[in-house]
PDB file of C-alpha atoms in Angstrom:
ATOM      1  CA  MET A  85      -1.780  -9.397  15.064  1.00  0.00           C
ATOM      2  CA  LEU A  86       1.370 -10.914  16.565  1.00  0.00           C
ATOM      3  CA  ILE A  87       3.782  -8.589  18.301  1.00  0.00           C
ATOM      4  CA  GLY A  88       7.390  -9.467  17.957  1.00  0.00           C
ATOM      5  CA  PRO A  89      10.066 -10.497  17.504  1.00  0.00           C
ATOM      6  CA  ARG A  90      10.921 -11.510  21.006  1.00  0.00           C
ATOM      7  CA  SER A  91      12.873  -8.566  22.306  1.00  0.00           C
ATOM      8  CA  SER A  92      12.982  -5.863  24.971  1.00  0.00           C
ATOM      9  CA  ALA A  93      11.481  -3.260  22.593  1.00  0.00           C
ATOM     10  CA  ARG A  94       8.981  -1.017  24.413  1.00  0.00           C
ATOM     11  CA  LEU A  95       5.440  -0.714  23.306  1.00  0.00           C
ATOM     12  CA  THR A  96       5.177   3.123  23.136  1.00  0.00           C
ATOM     13  CA  PRO A  97       1.860   5.051  22.892  1.00  0.00           C
ATOM     14  CA  ALA A  98       2.504   5.775  19.231  1.00  0.00           C
ATOM     15  CA  VAL A  99       3.111   2.107  18.376  1.00  0.00           C
ATOM     16  CA  THR A 100       0.037   0.998  20.385  1.00  0.00           C
ATOM     17  CA  GLY A 101      -2.044   3.662  18.571  1.00  0.00           C
ATOM     18  CA  ARG A 102      -0.895   2.377  15.138  1.00  0.00           C
ATOM     19  CA  VAL A 103      -1.620  -1.243  16.195  1.00  0.00           C
ATOM     20  CA  LEU A 104      -5.124  -0.288  17.331  1.00  0.00           C
ATOM     21  CA  ASP A 105      -5.808   1.892  14.208  1.00  0.00           C
ATOM     22  CA  ARG A 106      -4.866  -1.100  12.010  1.00  0.00           C
ATOM     23  CA  LEU A 107      -7.063  -3.515  13.967  1.00  0.00           C
ATOM     24  CA  LEU A 108     -10.121  -1.317  14.051  1.00  0.00           C
ATOM     25  CA  VAL A 109     -10.430  -0.525  10.318  1.00  0.00           C
ATOM     26  CA  PRO A 110     -13.526  -2.258   8.842  1.00  0.00           C
ATOM     27  CA  SER A 111     -11.430  -4.208   6.324  1.00  0.00           C
ATOM     28  CA  ALA A 112      -9.532  -5.857   9.198  1.00  0.00           C
ATOM     29  CA  GLN A 113     -12.711  -7.066  10.805  1.00  0.00           C
ATOM     30  CA  VAL A 114     -13.773  -9.598   8.117  1.00  0.00           C
ATOM     31  CA  GLU A 115     -11.512 -12.225   9.540  1.00  0.00           C
ATOM     32  CA  GLY A 116     -13.062 -15.103  11.450  1.00  0.00           C
ATOM     33  CA  VAL A 117     -11.627 -17.828  13.593  1.00  0.00           C
ATOM     34  CA  ASP A 118     -11.553 -20.163  10.565  1.00  0.00           C
ATOM     35  CA  MET A 119      -9.182 -17.876   8.685  1.00  0.00           C
ATOM     36  CA  HIS A 120      -6.756 -17.717  11.600  1.00  0.00           C
ATOM     37  CA  LEU A 121      -6.861 -21.508  12.146  1.00  0.00           C
ATOM     38  CA  GLY A 122      -6.256 -22.088   8.465  1.00  0.00           C
ATOM     39  CA  ASP A 123      -3.164 -19.854   8.321  1.00  0.00           C
ATOM     40  CA  PRO A 124      -0.241 -22.190   7.528  1.00  0.00           C
ATOM     41  CA  GLU A 125       2.334 -19.723   8.854  1.00  0.00           C
ATOM     42  CA  LEU A 126       0.585 -18.981  12.182  1.00  0.00           C
ATOM     43  CA  ALA A 127       2.676 -21.437  14.243  1.00  0.00           C
ATOM     44  CA  GLN A 128       5.999 -20.081  13.124  1.00  0.00           C
ATOM     45  CA  ARG A 129       4.897 -16.448  13.544  1.00  0.00           C
ATOM     46  CA  ALA A 130       3.452 -17.210  17.032  1.00  0.00           C
ATOM     47  CA  GLU A 131       6.693 -18.964  18.052  1.00  0.00           C
ATOM     48  CA  GLU A 132       8.696 -15.831  17.183  1.00  0.00           C
ATOM     49  CA  ALA A 133       6.233 -13.373  18.746  1.00  0.00           C
ATOM     50  CA  ARG A 134       6.308 -12.060  22.313  1.00  0.00           C
ATOM     51  CA  GLY A 135       2.568 -11.341  22.402  1.00  0.00           C
ATOM     52  CA  PHE A 136      -0.540 -10.893  20.389  1.00  0.00           C
ATOM     53  CA  VAL A 137      -3.506  -8.611  19.908  1.00  0.00           C
ATOM     54  CA  LEU A 138      -6.586 -10.142  18.422  1.00  0.00           C
ATOM     55  CA  VAL A 139      -9.922  -8.534  17.653  1.00  0.00           C
ATOM     56  CA  LEU A 140     -12.437 -11.242  18.748  1.00  0.00           C
ATOM     57  CA  PRO A 141     -14.100 -12.357  15.505  1.00  0.00           C
ATOM     58  CA  PRO A 142     -17.839 -12.110  15.183  1.00  0.00           C
ATOM     59  CA  LEU A 143     -19.678 -15.154  16.373  1.00  0.00           C
ATOM     60  CA  GLY A 144     -21.180 -15.730  12.935  1.00  0.00           C
ATOM     61  CA  ASN A 145     -18.031 -15.496  10.875  1.00  0.00           C
ATOM     62  CA  LEU A 146     -17.308 -19.277  10.774  1.00  0.00           C
ATOM     63  CA  SER A 147     -18.514 -22.242   8.774  1.00  0.00           C
ATOM     64  CA  ASN A 148     -20.925 -24.385  10.653  1.00  0.00           C
ATOM     65  CA  PRO A 149     -23.735 -26.964  10.125  1.00  0.00           C
ATOM     66  CA  PHE A 150     -26.028 -24.195   8.995  1.00  0.00           C
ATOM     67  CA  TYR A 151     -24.021 -22.287   6.423  1.00  0.00           C
ATOM     68  CA  SER A 152     -20.509 -22.014   4.872  1.00  0.00           C
ATOM     69  CA  VAL A 153     -18.339 -18.911   4.783  1.00  0.00           C
ATOM     70  CA  HIS A 154     -15.571 -17.783   2.439  1.00  0.00           C
ATOM     71  CA  PRO A 155     -12.176 -19.278   3.538  1.00  0.00           C
ATOM     72  CA  ARG A 156     -10.391 -15.932   3.775  1.00  0.00           C
ATOM     73  CA  ARG A 157     -13.292 -13.394   4.010  1.00  0.00           C
ATOM     74  CA  ASN A 158     -15.182 -15.144   6.777  1.00  0.00           C
ATOM     75  CA  ASP A 159     -17.802 -12.431   6.811  1.00  0.00           C
ATOM     76  CA  ARG A 160     -19.033 -13.641   3.443  1.00  0.00           C
ATOM     77  CA  PHE A 161     -22.071 -15.924   3.500  1.00  0.00           C
ATOM     78  CA  VAL A 162     -21.368 -18.514   0.775  1.00  0.00           C
ATOM     79  CA  ALA A 163     -24.274 -20.948   1.063  1.00  0.00           C
ATOM     80  CA  ALA A 164     -27.083 -22.080   3.294  1.00  0.00           C
ATOM     81  CA  ARG A 165     -26.875 -25.752   4.182  1.00  0.00           C
ATOM     82  CA  PRO A 166     -29.932 -28.036   4.226  1.00  0.00           C
ATOM     83  CA  ALA A 167     -30.305 -27.763   8.056  1.00  0.00           C
ATOM     84  CA  LEU A 168     -30.697 -23.944   7.830  1.00  0.00           C
ATOM     85  CA  LYS A 169     -33.096 -24.194   4.912  1.00  0.00           C
ATOM     86  CA  ALA A 170     -35.180 -26.640   6.825  1.00  0.00           C
ATOM     87  CA  LEU A 171     -35.178 -24.544  10.003  1.00  0.00           C
ATOM     88  CA  PHE A 172     -35.995 -21.306   8.005  1.00  0.00           C
ATOM     89  CA  PRO A 173     -38.039 -22.366   4.958  1.00  0.00           C
ATOM     90  CA  ASP A 174     -39.521 -18.829   4.826  1.00  0.00           C
ATOM     91  CA  VAL A 175     -36.177 -17.123   4.222  1.00  0.00           C
ATOM     92  CA  ASP A 176     -34.784 -16.596   0.686  1.00  0.00           C
ATOM     93  CA  PHE A 177     -30.961 -17.032   1.078  1.00  0.00           C
ATOM     94  CA  ALA A 178     -30.262 -16.169  -2.582  1.00  0.00           C
ATOM     95  CA  ALA A 179     -29.998 -12.406  -1.887  1.00  0.00           C
ATOM     96  CA  ILE A 180     -27.803 -12.791   1.238  1.00  0.00           C
ATOM     97  CA  ALA A 181     -24.022 -12.120   0.825  1.00  0.00           C
ATOM     98  CA  PHE A 182     -22.808 -11.435   4.369  1.00  0.00           C
ATOM     99  CA  THR A 183     -23.046 -13.377   7.629  1.00  0.00           C
ATOM    100  CA  GLY A 184     -24.259 -10.350   9.539  1.00  0.00           C
ATOM    101  CA  HIS A 185     -27.132  -9.864   7.124  1.00  0.00           C
ATOM    102  CA  ALA A 186     -27.986 -13.524   7.271  1.00  0.00           C
ATOM    103  CA  LEU A 187     -28.023 -13.712  11.047  1.00  0.00           C
ATOM    104  CA  GLY A 188     -29.928 -10.424  11.479  1.00  0.00           C
ATOM    105  CA  THR A 189     -32.566 -11.713   9.006  1.00  0.00           C
ATOM    106  CA  LEU A 190     -32.851 -15.008  10.925  1.00  0.00           C
ATOM    107  CA  ALA A 191     -33.097 -13.237  14.292  1.00  0.00           C
ATOM    108  CA  GLY A 192     -35.793 -10.948  12.957  1.00  0.00           C
ATOM    109  CA  THR A 193     -37.742 -13.749  11.298  1.00  0.00           C
ATOM    110  CA  CYS A 194     -38.059 -16.004  14.336  1.00  0.00           C
ATOM    111  CA  PRO A 195     -36.116 -15.417  17.540  1.00  0.00           C
ATOM    112  CA  ASP A 196     -36.930 -18.846  18.857  1.00  0.00           C
ATOM    113  CA  ARG A 197     -35.597 -20.714  15.823  1.00  0.00           C
ATOM    114  CA  PHE A 198     -32.604 -18.243  15.688  1.00  0.00           C
ATOM    115  CA  ALA A 199     -31.755 -19.291  19.344  1.00  0.00           C
ATOM    116  CA  GLU A 200     -31.043 -22.804  18.048  1.00  0.00           C
ATOM    117  CA  VAL A 201     -28.635 -21.381  15.419  1.00  0.00           C
ATOM    118  CA  ARG A 202     -26.992 -19.066  17.946  1.00  0.00           C
ATOM    119  CA  LYS A 203     -26.401 -22.003  20.430  1.00  0.00           C
ATOM    120  CA  VAL A 204     -24.600 -24.033  17.733  1.00  0.00           C
ATOM    121  CA  LEU A 205     -22.544 -20.998  16.631  1.00  0.00           C
ATOM    122  CA  ALA A 206     -21.547 -20.199  20.226  1.00  0.00           C
ATOM    123  CA  ALA A 207     -20.380 -23.681  20.898  1.00  0.00           C
ATOM    124  CA  LEU A 208     -18.330 -23.915  17.691  1.00  0.00           C
ATOM    125  CA  TRP A 209     -16.891 -20.466  18.201  1.00  0.00           C
ATOM    126  CA  VAL A 210     -15.756 -21.244  21.690  1.00  0.00           C
ATOM    127  CA  THR A 211     -14.144 -24.576  20.635  1.00  0.00           C
ATOM    128  CA  ARG A 212     -12.305 -22.981  17.700  1.00  0.00           C
ATOM    129  CA  MET A 213     -11.217 -19.971  19.734  1.00  0.00           C
ATOM    130  CA  ARG A 214      -9.748 -22.272  22.346  1.00  0.00           C
ATOM    131  CA  LEU A 215      -7.766 -24.018  19.527  1.00  0.00           C
ATOM    132  CA  LEU A 216      -6.581 -20.667  18.292  1.00  0.00           C
ATOM    133  CA  LEU A 217      -5.560 -19.437  21.738  1.00  0.00           C
ATOM    134  CA  GLU A 218      -3.506 -22.636  22.272  1.00  0.00           C
ATOM    135  CA  ARG A 219      -1.439 -21.663  19.167  1.00  0.00           C
ATOM    136  CA  LEU A 220      -0.788 -18.041  20.262  1.00  0.00           C
ATOM    137  CA  PRO A 221       1.729 -16.652  22.762  1.00  0.00           C
ATOM    138  CA  VAL A 222       0.618 -16.712  26.388  1.00  0.00           C
ATOM    139  CA  LYS A 223       0.791 -12.937  26.600  1.00  0.00           C
ATOM    140  CA  GLY A 224      -1.825 -11.220  24.654  1.00  0.00           C
ATOM    141  CA  VAL A 225      -5.041  -9.179  24.519  1.00  0.00           C
ATOM    142  CA  LEU A 226      -8.422 -10.136  23.007  1.00  0.00           C
ATOM    143  CA  ILE A 227     -10.171  -6.952  21.856  1.00  0.00           C
ATOM    144  CA  ASP A 228     -13.877  -7.230  22.340  1.00  0.00           C
ATOM    145  CA  LEU A 229     -15.714  -4.784  20.092  1.00  0.00           C
ATOM    146  CA  PRO A 230     -19.451  -4.119  20.586  1.00  0.00           C
ATOM    147  CA  SER A 231     -21.644  -6.813  18.957  1.00  0.00           C
ATOM    148  CA  PRO A 232     -25.414  -7.003  18.377  1.00  0.00           C
ATOM    149  CA  GLY A 233     -27.302  -7.822  21.575  1.00  0.00           C
ATOM    150  CA  TRP A 234     -28.787 -10.904  19.904  1.00  0.00           C
ATOM    151  CA  LEU A 235     -25.355 -12.328  19.040  1.00  0.00           C
ATOM    152  CA  PRO A 236     -22.969 -11.785  22.014  1.00  0.00           C
ATOM    153  CA  ARG A 237     -19.608 -13.439  22.138  1.00  0.00           C
ATOM    154  CA  PRO A 238     -19.506 -15.980  25.017  1.00  0.00           C
ATOM    155  CA  PRO A 239     -16.551 -16.308  27.382  1.00  0.00           C
ATOM    156  CA  ILE A 240     -13.774 -18.602  26.291  1.00  0.00           C
ATOM    157  CA  PRO A 241     -12.687 -21.028  28.968  1.00  0.00           C
ATOM    158  CA  GLY A 242      -9.036 -20.370  29.765  1.00  0.00           C
ATOM    159  CA  GLU A 243      -9.016 -16.852  28.285  1.00  0.00           C
ATOM    160  CA  GLY A 244      -8.161 -15.431  31.720  1.00  0.00           C
ATOM    161  CA  ARG A 245      -8.113 -11.710  32.000  1.00  0.00           C
ATOM    162  CA  ARG A 246      -7.084 -11.156  28.379  1.00  0.00           C
ATOM    163  CA  ARG A 247     -10.432  -9.794  27.135  1.00  0.00           C
ATOM    164  CA  LEU A 248     -10.518  -5.994  26.738  1.00  0.00           C
ATOM    165  CA  ALA A 249     -13.827  -4.300  25.916  1.00  0.00           C
ATOM    166  CA  VAL A 250     -13.018  -1.451  23.521  1.00  0.00           C
ATOM    167  CA  ASN A 251     -15.153   1.482  22.333  1.00  0.00           C
ATOM    168  CA  PRO A 252     -13.943   2.160  18.787  1.00  0.00           C
ATOM    169  CA  GLU A 253     -15.024   5.779  19.185  1.00  0.00           C
ATOM    170  CA  ASP A 254     -12.563   6.355  22.036  1.00  0.00           C
ATOM    171  CA  ARG A 255      -9.295   5.279  20.480  1.00  0.00           C
ATOM    172  CA  ILE A 256      -7.075   7.218  22.888  1.00  0.00           C
ATOM    173  CA  ALA A 257      -8.467   5.366  25.944  1.00  0.00           C
ATOM    174  CA  ALA A 258      -8.460   2.118  23.999  1.00  0.00           C
ATOM    175  CA  ALA A 259      -4.819   2.469  22.987  1.00  0.00           C
ATOM    176  CA  GLU A 260      -3.813   3.316  26.612  1.00  0.00           C
ATOM    177  CA  ALA A 261      -5.706   0.325  27.971  1.00  0.00           C
ATOM    178  CA  LEU A 262      -4.148  -1.919  25.308  1.00  0.00           C
ATOM    179  CA  ARG A 263      -0.646  -0.687  26.144  1.00  0.00           C
ATOM    180  CA  PHE A 264      -1.190  -1.219  29.797  1.00  0.00           C
ATOM    181  CA  ARG A 265      -2.491  -4.742  29.201  1.00  0.00           C
ATOM    182  CA  LEU A 266       0.536  -5.614  27.128  1.00  0.00           C
ATOM    183  CA  GLY A 267       2.895  -4.548  29.873  1.00  0.00           C
ATOM    184  CA  GLY A 268       3.464  -0.914  29.042  1.00  0.00           C
ATOM    185  CA  ARG A 269       3.584   1.794  31.641  1.00  0.00           C
ATOM    186  CA  ARG A 270       0.826   4.252  32.415  1.00  0.00           C
ATOM    187  CA  PRO A 271       1.895   7.863  31.731  1.00  0.00           C
TER     188      PRO A 271
END
């Protein structure tokens, strides 16, 4: 979410709370880095914005050498590629519709083989997140929601101190931390 236009408008607790509420609804968390990079209007909106708030996309919500995802709903598992079928011949991908389900199945089937998939996903995710951050305003916050222990989000070189770990159950504290990170005042 880009915050703008460039102005001296204050980020009040009420506004910060609404921003956070919008970002934490499950339907807002289907986006992956591919969707953001494919947004033809991102450059213009980023130019006009004074900052951004981005929920870090799940590591698995991106097309890669192992599987493809839907272009807009990056949480949708579209198809297993030959490399994944060869690595996991014991998995039936026909019944899998979501990336989280696919990756959980792979991690549960064989953690060692899954480590190969995770390594590739992490490298691609970092590369694409760096590209995305280059297109966004300098001032911003990366909201880091809890992720499965078997699929953590790696650090992004150059992210600086923008990452903010958020507990979705404690929205008041999260909204205050977000407001502070974006330059608001503490009460």
